[in-house]
PDB file of C-alpha atoms in Angstrom:
ATOM      1  CA  UNK A 179     100.033  85.850 115.217  1.00 45.00           C
ATOM      2  CA  UNK A 180     103.373  86.399 113.487  1.00 51.00           C
ATOM      3  CA  UNK A 181     104.869  84.149 110.873  1.00 58.00           C
ATOM      4  CA  UNK A 182     108.270  82.526 111.106  1.00 47.00           C
ATOM      5  CA  UNK A 183     110.874  82.217 108.380  1.00 47.00           C
ATOM      6  CA  UNK A 184     112.173  78.680 108.460  1.00 48.00           C
ATOM      7  CA  UNK A 185     115.238  77.182 106.852  1.00 48.00           C
ATOM      8  CA  UNK A 186     115.599  73.702 105.465  1.00 48.00           C
ATOM      9  CA  UNK A 187     118.697  71.499 105.752  1.00 50.00           C
ATOM     10  CA  UNK A 188     120.337  73.342 102.872  1.00 52.00           C
ATOM     11  CA  UNK A 189     119.947  76.671 104.672  1.00 56.00           C
ATOM     12  CA  UNK A 190     117.528  77.846 101.975  1.00 61.00           C
ATOM     13  CA  UNK A 191     114.784  80.199 103.107  1.00 63.00           C
ATOM     14  CA  UNK A 192     111.335  78.653 102.849  1.00 74.00           C
ATOM     15  CA  UNK A 193     109.192  81.132 100.939  1.00 86.00           C
ATOM     16  CA  UNK A 194     105.798  81.713 102.485  1.00 93.00           C
ATOM     17  CA  UNK A 195     103.023  83.518 100.570  1.00 94.00           C
ATOM     18  CA  UNK A 196     100.734  85.889 102.456  1.00 93.00           C
ATOM     19  CA  UNK A 197      97.426  84.387 103.644  1.00 92.00           C
ATOM     20  CA  UNK A 198      94.691  84.365 101.009  1.00 92.00           C
ATOM     21  CA  UNK A 199      97.302  84.668  98.251  1.00 96.00           C
ATOM     22  CA  UNK A 200      96.199  83.756  94.746  1.00 94.00           C
ATOM     23  CA  UNK A 201      96.914  84.645  91.146  1.00 95.00           C
ATOM     24  CA  UNK A 202      93.911  86.484  89.687  1.00 94.00           C
ATOM     25  CA  UNK A 203      95.412  86.145  86.237  1.00 91.00           C
ATOM     26  CA  UNK A 204      98.874  86.449  84.748  1.00 90.00           C
ATOM     27  CA  UNK A 205     100.473  89.559  86.207  1.00 92.00           C
ATOM     28  CA  UNK A 206      97.701  90.239  88.780  1.00 95.00           C
ATOM     29  CA  UNK A 207      97.795  88.801  92.298  1.00 97.00           C
ATOM     30  CA  UNK A 208      95.725  89.147  95.483  1.00 96.00           C
ATOM     31  CA  UNK A 209      96.407  88.487  99.159  1.00 95.00           C
ATOM     32  CA  UNK A 210      96.104  89.740 102.708  1.00 94.00           C
ATOM     33  CA  UNK A 211      98.594  92.347 103.900  1.00 95.00           C
ATOM     34  CA  UNK A 212     102.098  90.873 103.488  1.00 95.00           C
ATOM     35  CA  UNK A 213     104.365  90.527 106.510  1.00 95.00           C
ATOM     36  CA  UNK A 214     108.167  90.507 106.533  1.00 94.00           C
ATOM     37  CA  UNK A 215     108.210  86.704 106.426  1.00 93.00           C
ATOM     38  CA  UNK A 216     106.405  86.939 103.065  1.00 94.00           C
ATOM     39  CA  UNK A 217     108.911  89.298 101.440  1.00 95.00           C
ATOM     40  CA  UNK A 218     111.128  86.566  99.997  1.00 93.00           C
ATOM     41  CA  UNK A 219     108.052  85.090  98.310  1.00 95.00           C
ATOM     42  CA  UNK A 220     107.008  88.496  96.959  1.00 95.00           C
ATOM     43  CA  UNK A 221     110.427  88.832  95.330  1.00 94.00           C
ATOM     44  CA  UNK A 222     109.558  85.904  93.056  1.00 94.00           C
ATOM     45  CA  UNK A 223     106.609  87.895  91.646  1.00 95.00           C
ATOM     46  CA  UNK A 224     108.826  90.756  90.382  1.00 94.00           C
ATOM     47  CA  UNK A 225     106.136  93.243  91.386  1.00 96.00           C
ATOM     48  CA  UNK A 226     105.979  96.682  89.836  1.00 95.00           C
ATOM     49  CA  UNK A 227     103.008  97.891  91.858  1.00 96.00           C
ATOM     50  CA  UNK A 228     100.878  97.276  94.927  1.00 97.00           C
ATOM     51  CA  UNK A 229      97.257  98.393  95.276  1.00 97.00           C
ATOM     52  CA  UNK A 230      96.492  98.889  98.975  1.00 96.00           C
ATOM     53  CA  UNK A 231      92.814  99.228  99.873  1.00 94.00           C
ATOM     54  CA  UNK A 232      92.973 100.353 103.518  1.00 92.00           C
ATOM     55  CA  UNK A 233      92.899 103.893 104.974  1.00 91.00           C
ATOM     56  CA  UNK A 234      95.599 103.147 107.566  1.00 93.00           C
ATOM     57  CA  UNK A 235      99.220 104.128 106.829  1.00 94.00           C
ATOM     58  CA  UNK A 236     101.184 101.409 105.091  1.00 94.00           C
ATOM     59  CA  UNK A 237     103.275  99.400 107.602  1.00 94.00           C
ATOM     60  CA  UNK A 238     106.768 100.850 107.910  1.00 95.00           C
ATOM     61  CA  UNK A 239     108.550  97.550 107.247  1.00 95.00           C
ATOM     62  CA  UNK A 240     106.465  97.127 104.074  1.00 96.00           C
ATOM     63  CA  UNK A 241     107.351 100.666 102.987  1.00 96.00           C
ATOM     64  CA  UNK A 242     111.028  99.896 103.416  1.00 95.00           C
ATOM     65  CA  UNK A 243     110.636  96.728 101.354  1.00 96.00           C
ATOM     66  CA  UNK A 244     108.829  98.365  98.434  1.00 95.00           C
ATOM     67  CA  UNK A 245     111.239 101.306  98.380  1.00 95.00           C
ATOM     68  CA  UNK A 246     114.218  98.956  98.216  1.00 95.00           C
ATOM     69  CA  UNK A 247     112.573  97.031  95.348  1.00 95.00           C
ATOM     70  CA  UNK A 248     111.297 100.075  93.444  1.00 95.00           C
ATOM     71  CA  UNK A 249     107.659  98.996  93.782  1.00 96.00           C
ATOM     72  CA  UNK A 250     104.989 101.677  93.399  1.00 95.00           C
ATOM     73  CA  UNK A 251     102.266 101.894  96.033  1.00 96.00           C
ATOM     74  CA  UNK A 252      98.757 103.037  95.104  1.00 96.00           C
ATOM     75  CA  UNK A 253      96.539 103.536  98.155  1.00 95.00           C
ATOM     76  CA  UNK A 254      92.753 103.691  98.102  1.00 93.00           C
ATOM     77  CA  UNK A 255      91.472 104.069 101.660  1.00 87.00           C
ATOM     78  CA  UNK A 256      88.309 101.986 101.914  1.00 86.00           C
ATOM     79  CA  UNK A 257      86.994 101.544 105.455  1.00 83.00           C
ATOM     80  CA  UNK A 258      86.821  97.926 106.547  1.00 75.00           C
ATOM     81  CA  UNK A 259      84.719  97.814 109.706  1.00 69.00           C
ATOM     82  CA  UNK A 260      82.221 100.545 108.939  1.00 62.00           C
ATOM     83  CA  UNK A 261      80.376 100.508 105.649  1.00 68.00           C
ATOM     84  CA  UNK A 262      81.643 103.386 103.477  1.00 65.00           C
ATOM     85  CA  UNK A 263      79.235 105.565 101.536  1.00 73.00           C
ATOM     86  CA  UNK A 264      78.318 104.156  98.158  1.00 79.00           C
ATOM     87  CA  UNK A 265      79.769 107.170  96.342  1.00 79.00           C
ATOM     88  CA  UNK A 266      83.083 106.885  98.224  1.00 82.00           C
ATOM     89  CA  UNK A 267      83.301 103.152  97.554  1.00 86.00           C
ATOM     90  CA  UNK A 268      82.499 103.585  93.854  1.00 88.00           C
ATOM     91  CA  UNK A 269      85.175 106.262  93.458  1.00 89.00           C
ATOM     92  CA  UNK A 270      87.801 104.145  95.221  1.00 91.00           C
ATOM     93  CA  UNK A 271      87.025 100.969  93.257  1.00 92.00           C
ATOM     94  CA  UNK A 272      86.889 102.884  89.967  1.00 90.00           C
ATOM     95  CA  UNK A 273      90.257 104.491  90.694  1.00 92.00           C
ATOM     96  CA  UNK A 274      91.807 101.182  91.738  1.00 93.00           C
ATOM     97  CA  UNK A 275      90.481  99.466  88.608  1.00 92.00           C
ATOM     98  CA  UNK A 276      92.126 102.089  86.407  1.00 89.00           C
ATOM     99  CA  UNK A 277      95.463 101.284  88.025  1.00 91.00           C
ATOM    100  CA  UNK A 278      94.770  97.553  87.834  1.00 91.00           C
ATOM    101  CA  UNK A 279      93.996  97.427  84.116  1.00 88.00           C
ATOM    102  CA  UNK A 280      96.950  99.625  83.154  1.00 88.00           C
ATOM    103  CA  UNK A 281      99.376  96.919  82.048  1.00 87.00           C
ATOM    104  CA  UNK A 282     102.338  99.206  82.721  1.00 88.00           C
ATOM    105  CA  UNK A 283     101.660  98.582  86.417  1.00 92.00           C
ATOM    106  CA  UNK A 284     101.918  94.790  86.082  1.00 92.00           C
ATOM    107  CA  UNK A 285     102.873  92.605  87.855  1.00 95.00           C
ATOM    108  CA  UNK A 286     100.612  94.045  90.559  1.00 96.00           C
ATOM    109  CA  UNK A 287      99.477  92.809  93.971  1.00 97.00           C
ATOM    110  CA  UNK A 288      96.062  93.807  95.369  1.00 96.00           C
ATOM    111  CA  UNK A 289      95.578  93.600  99.106  1.00 96.00           C
ATOM    112  CA  UNK A 290      93.652  94.964 102.062  1.00 93.00           C
ATOM    113  CA  UNK A 291      94.073  93.629 105.604  1.00 91.00           C
ATOM    114  CA  UNK A 292      92.760  90.076 105.284  1.00 90.00           C
ATOM    115  CA  UNK A 293      92.382  89.851 101.509  1.00 89.00           C
ATOM    116  CA  UNK A 294      88.666  89.140 101.771  1.00 89.00           C
ATOM    117  CA  UNK A 295      86.076  91.909 101.465  1.00 90.00           C
ATOM    118  CA  UNK A 296      87.755  94.973  99.966  1.00 91.00           C
ATOM    119  CA  UNK A 297      90.106  92.921  97.812  1.00 95.00           C
ATOM    120  CA  UNK A 298      87.214  90.631  96.863  1.00 93.00           C
ATOM    121  CA  UNK A 299      85.075  93.590  95.837  1.00 92.00           C
ATOM    122  CA  UNK A 300      87.805  94.968  93.579  1.00 95.00           C
ATOM    123  CA  UNK A 301      88.477  91.587  91.987  1.00 95.00           C
ATOM    124  CA  UNK A 302      84.731  91.053  91.562  1.00 94.00           C
ATOM    125  CA  UNK A 303      84.421  94.314  89.650  1.00 93.00           C
ATOM    126  CA  UNK A 304      87.422  93.319  87.523  1.00 93.00           C
ATOM    127  CA  UNK A 305      85.632  90.058  86.702  1.00 93.00           C
ATOM    128  CA  UNK A 306      82.607  92.035  85.535  1.00 90.00           C
ATOM    129  CA  UNK A 307      84.924  93.998  83.257  1.00 88.00           C
ATOM    130  CA  UNK A 308      86.133  90.621  81.959  1.00 88.00           C
ATOM    131  CA  UNK A 309      82.499  89.612  81.265  1.00 87.00           C
ATOM    132  CA  UNK A 310      82.317  86.874  83.896  1.00 92.00           C
ATOM    133  CA  UNK A 311      78.789  85.747  84.777  1.00 91.00           C
ATOM    134  CA  UNK A 312      77.657  86.926  88.203  1.00 92.00           C
ATOM    135  CA  UNK A 313      77.374  83.417  89.654  1.00 92.00           C
ATOM    136  CA  UNK A 314      81.084  82.818  88.943  1.00 94.00           C
ATOM    137  CA  UNK A 315      82.006  86.250  90.321  1.00 93.00           C
ATOM    138  CA  UNK A 316      80.118  85.521  93.552  1.00 94.00           C
ATOM    139  CA  UNK A 317      81.596  82.044  93.828  1.00 93.00           C
ATOM    140  CA  UNK A 318      85.116  83.466  93.686  1.00 94.00           C
ATOM    141  CA  UNK A 319      84.251  86.196  96.206  1.00 93.00           C
ATOM    142  CA  UNK A 320      82.766  83.660  98.623  1.00 92.00           C
ATOM    143  CA  UNK A 321      85.745  81.332  98.251  1.00 93.00           C
ATOM    144  CA  UNK A 322      88.066  83.977  99.722  1.00 92.00           C
ATOM    145  CA  UNK A 323      85.587  85.579 102.154  1.00 89.00           C
ATOM    146  CA  UNK A 324      84.462  82.217 103.542  1.00 86.00           C
ATOM    147  CA  UNK A 325      81.860  82.381 106.286  1.00 84.00           C
ATOM    148  CA  UNK A 326      82.376  86.144 106.471  1.00 80.00           C
ATOM    149  CA  UNK A 327      80.864  86.817 103.035  1.00 83.00           C
ATOM    150  CA  UNK A 328      78.993  90.106 102.976  1.00 86.00           C
ATOM    151  CA  UNK A 329      75.753  90.537 101.084  1.00 87.00           C
ATOM    152  CA  UNK A 330      76.544  94.262 100.803  1.00 88.00           C
ATOM    153  CA  UNK A 331      79.774  93.491  98.931  1.00 89.00           C
ATOM    154  CA  UNK A 332      78.029  91.192  96.475  1.00 91.00           C
ATOM    155  CA  UNK A 333      75.247  93.727  95.936  1.00 92.00           C
ATOM    156  CA  UNK A 334      77.895  96.376  95.247  1.00 90.00           C
ATOM    157  CA  UNK A 335      79.638  94.126  92.710  1.00 92.00           C
ATOM    158  CA  UNK A 336      76.316  93.303  91.048  1.00 92.00           C
ATOM    159  CA  UNK A 337      75.345  96.950  90.608  1.00 90.00           C
ATOM    160  CA  UNK A 338      78.804  98.338  89.787  1.00 89.00           C
ATOM    161  CA  UNK A 339      78.758  99.894  86.305  1.00 86.00           C
ATOM    162  CA  UNK A 340      81.824  98.900  84.252  1.00 82.00           C
ATOM    163  CA  UNK A 341      80.642 100.585  81.045  1.00 76.00           C
ATOM    164  CA  UNK A 342      82.643 103.763  81.717  1.00 69.00           C
ATOM    165  CA  UNK A 343      85.836 101.757  82.302  1.00 69.00           C
ATOM    166  CA  UNK A 344      85.371  99.705  79.131  1.00 64.00           C
ATOM    167  CA  UNK A 345      85.667 102.926  77.146  1.00 61.00           C
ATOM    168  CA  UNK A 346      88.930 104.181  78.689  1.00 61.00           C
ATOM    169  CA  UNK A 347      92.241 103.738  76.866  1.00 52.00           C
ATOM    170  CA  UNK A 348      93.811 101.484  79.493  1.00 52.00           C
ATOM    171  CA  UNK A 349      90.853  99.119  79.278  1.00 55.00           C
ATOM    172  CA  UNK A 350      91.076  98.911  75.495  1.00 54.00           C
ATOM    173  CA  UNK A 351      94.780  98.088  75.739  1.00 57.00           C
ATOM    174  CA  UNK A 352      94.138  95.582  78.540  1.00 59.00           C
ATOM    175  CA  UNK A 353      91.428  93.782  76.561  1.00 57.00           C
ATOM    176  CA  UNK A 354      93.564  93.768  73.423  1.00 53.00           C
ATOM    177  CA  UNK A 355      96.695  92.258  74.862  1.00 54.00           C
ATOM    178  CA  UNK A 356      96.244  91.147  78.430  1.00 51.00           C
ATOM    179  CA  UNK A 357      99.593  90.784  80.145  1.00 43.00           C
ATOM    180  CA  UNK A 358     102.537  88.531  79.375  1.00 41.00           C
ATOM    181  CA  UNK A 359     105.467  88.280  77.012  1.00 41.00           C
ATOM    182  CA  UNK A 360     103.762  85.588  74.899  1.00 45.00           C
ATOM    183  CA  UNK A 361     100.812  87.820  74.058  1.00 44.00           C
ATOM    184  CA  UNK A 362     100.700  90.578  71.494  1.00 40.00           C
ATOM    185  CA  UNK A 363     101.795  93.922  72.793  1.00 37.00           C
ATOM    186  CA  UNK A 364     100.042  97.126  71.785  1.00 38.00           C
ATOM    187  CA  UNK A 365     102.661  99.848  72.003  1.00 35.00           C
ATOM    188  CA  UNK A 366     101.842 103.475  72.553  1.00 34.00           C
ATOM    189  CA  UNK A 367     103.739 106.592  73.507  1.00 37.00           C
ATOM    190  CA  UNK A 368     103.689 107.080  77.266  1.00 38.00           C
ATOM    191  CA  UNK A 369     103.734 110.854  76.926  1.00 35.00           C
ATOM    192  CA  UNK A 370     100.358 110.695  75.194  1.00 37.00           C
ATOM    193  CA  UNK A 371      98.741 108.857  78.087  1.00 38.00           C
ATOM    194  CA  UNK A 372      97.909 110.483  81.397  1.00 40.00           C
ATOM    195  CA  UNK A 373     100.055 108.864  84.070  1.00 42.00           C
ATOM    196  CA  UNK A 374      98.214 107.360  87.051  1.00 45.00           C
ATOM    197  CA  UNK A 375      98.476 109.349  90.259  1.00 47.00           C
ATOM    198  CA  UNK A 376     100.536 107.620  92.920  1.00 53.00           C
ATOM    199  CA  UNK A 377      98.646 108.250  96.129  1.00 51.00           C
ATOM    200  CA  UNK A 378     101.335 107.095  98.525  1.00 48.00           C
ATOM    201  CA  UNK A 379     104.972 106.039  98.488  1.00 45.00           C
TER     202      UNK A 379
END
């Protein structure tokens, strides 16, 4: 089902967020895959980056939008219908988390197709990095997954080891400052930090 851009009496475009849209925290957002009718809403987020968690090519109209707005696309192809191997899933989530906690990529939008399982797994692992208790992590996951919650996803989140990520430079910076102009900024020379690999543009 497509979405329709409506106009009110003042001819202003009504901005419509993608389904399952939410702010994870300042500068980090989550949703299902945006459609053209969501683009005017996305403009209000001033995105620098998008983390796309599906193996399929990014929709052409979305590619045109992000190119015109100078938004970087990081793609981590996690299968949705078939359960990926644990090693493949761990590598993808670990790589996506490194992009996510690098504050130079903020504001950033995370999405898969529906914004439920793959996006929920990534956000759940981020919450572990933020020292959330598991019951709160699972509650958030289930809120977005609804009746389609997957025990395998929650087991993956529970067993995902964030210790390695806590020791990386981007994580230290992220924990020190978070994101936002009102928080302290830890400055460092970009040429001393390995730049994240952009997997798709």
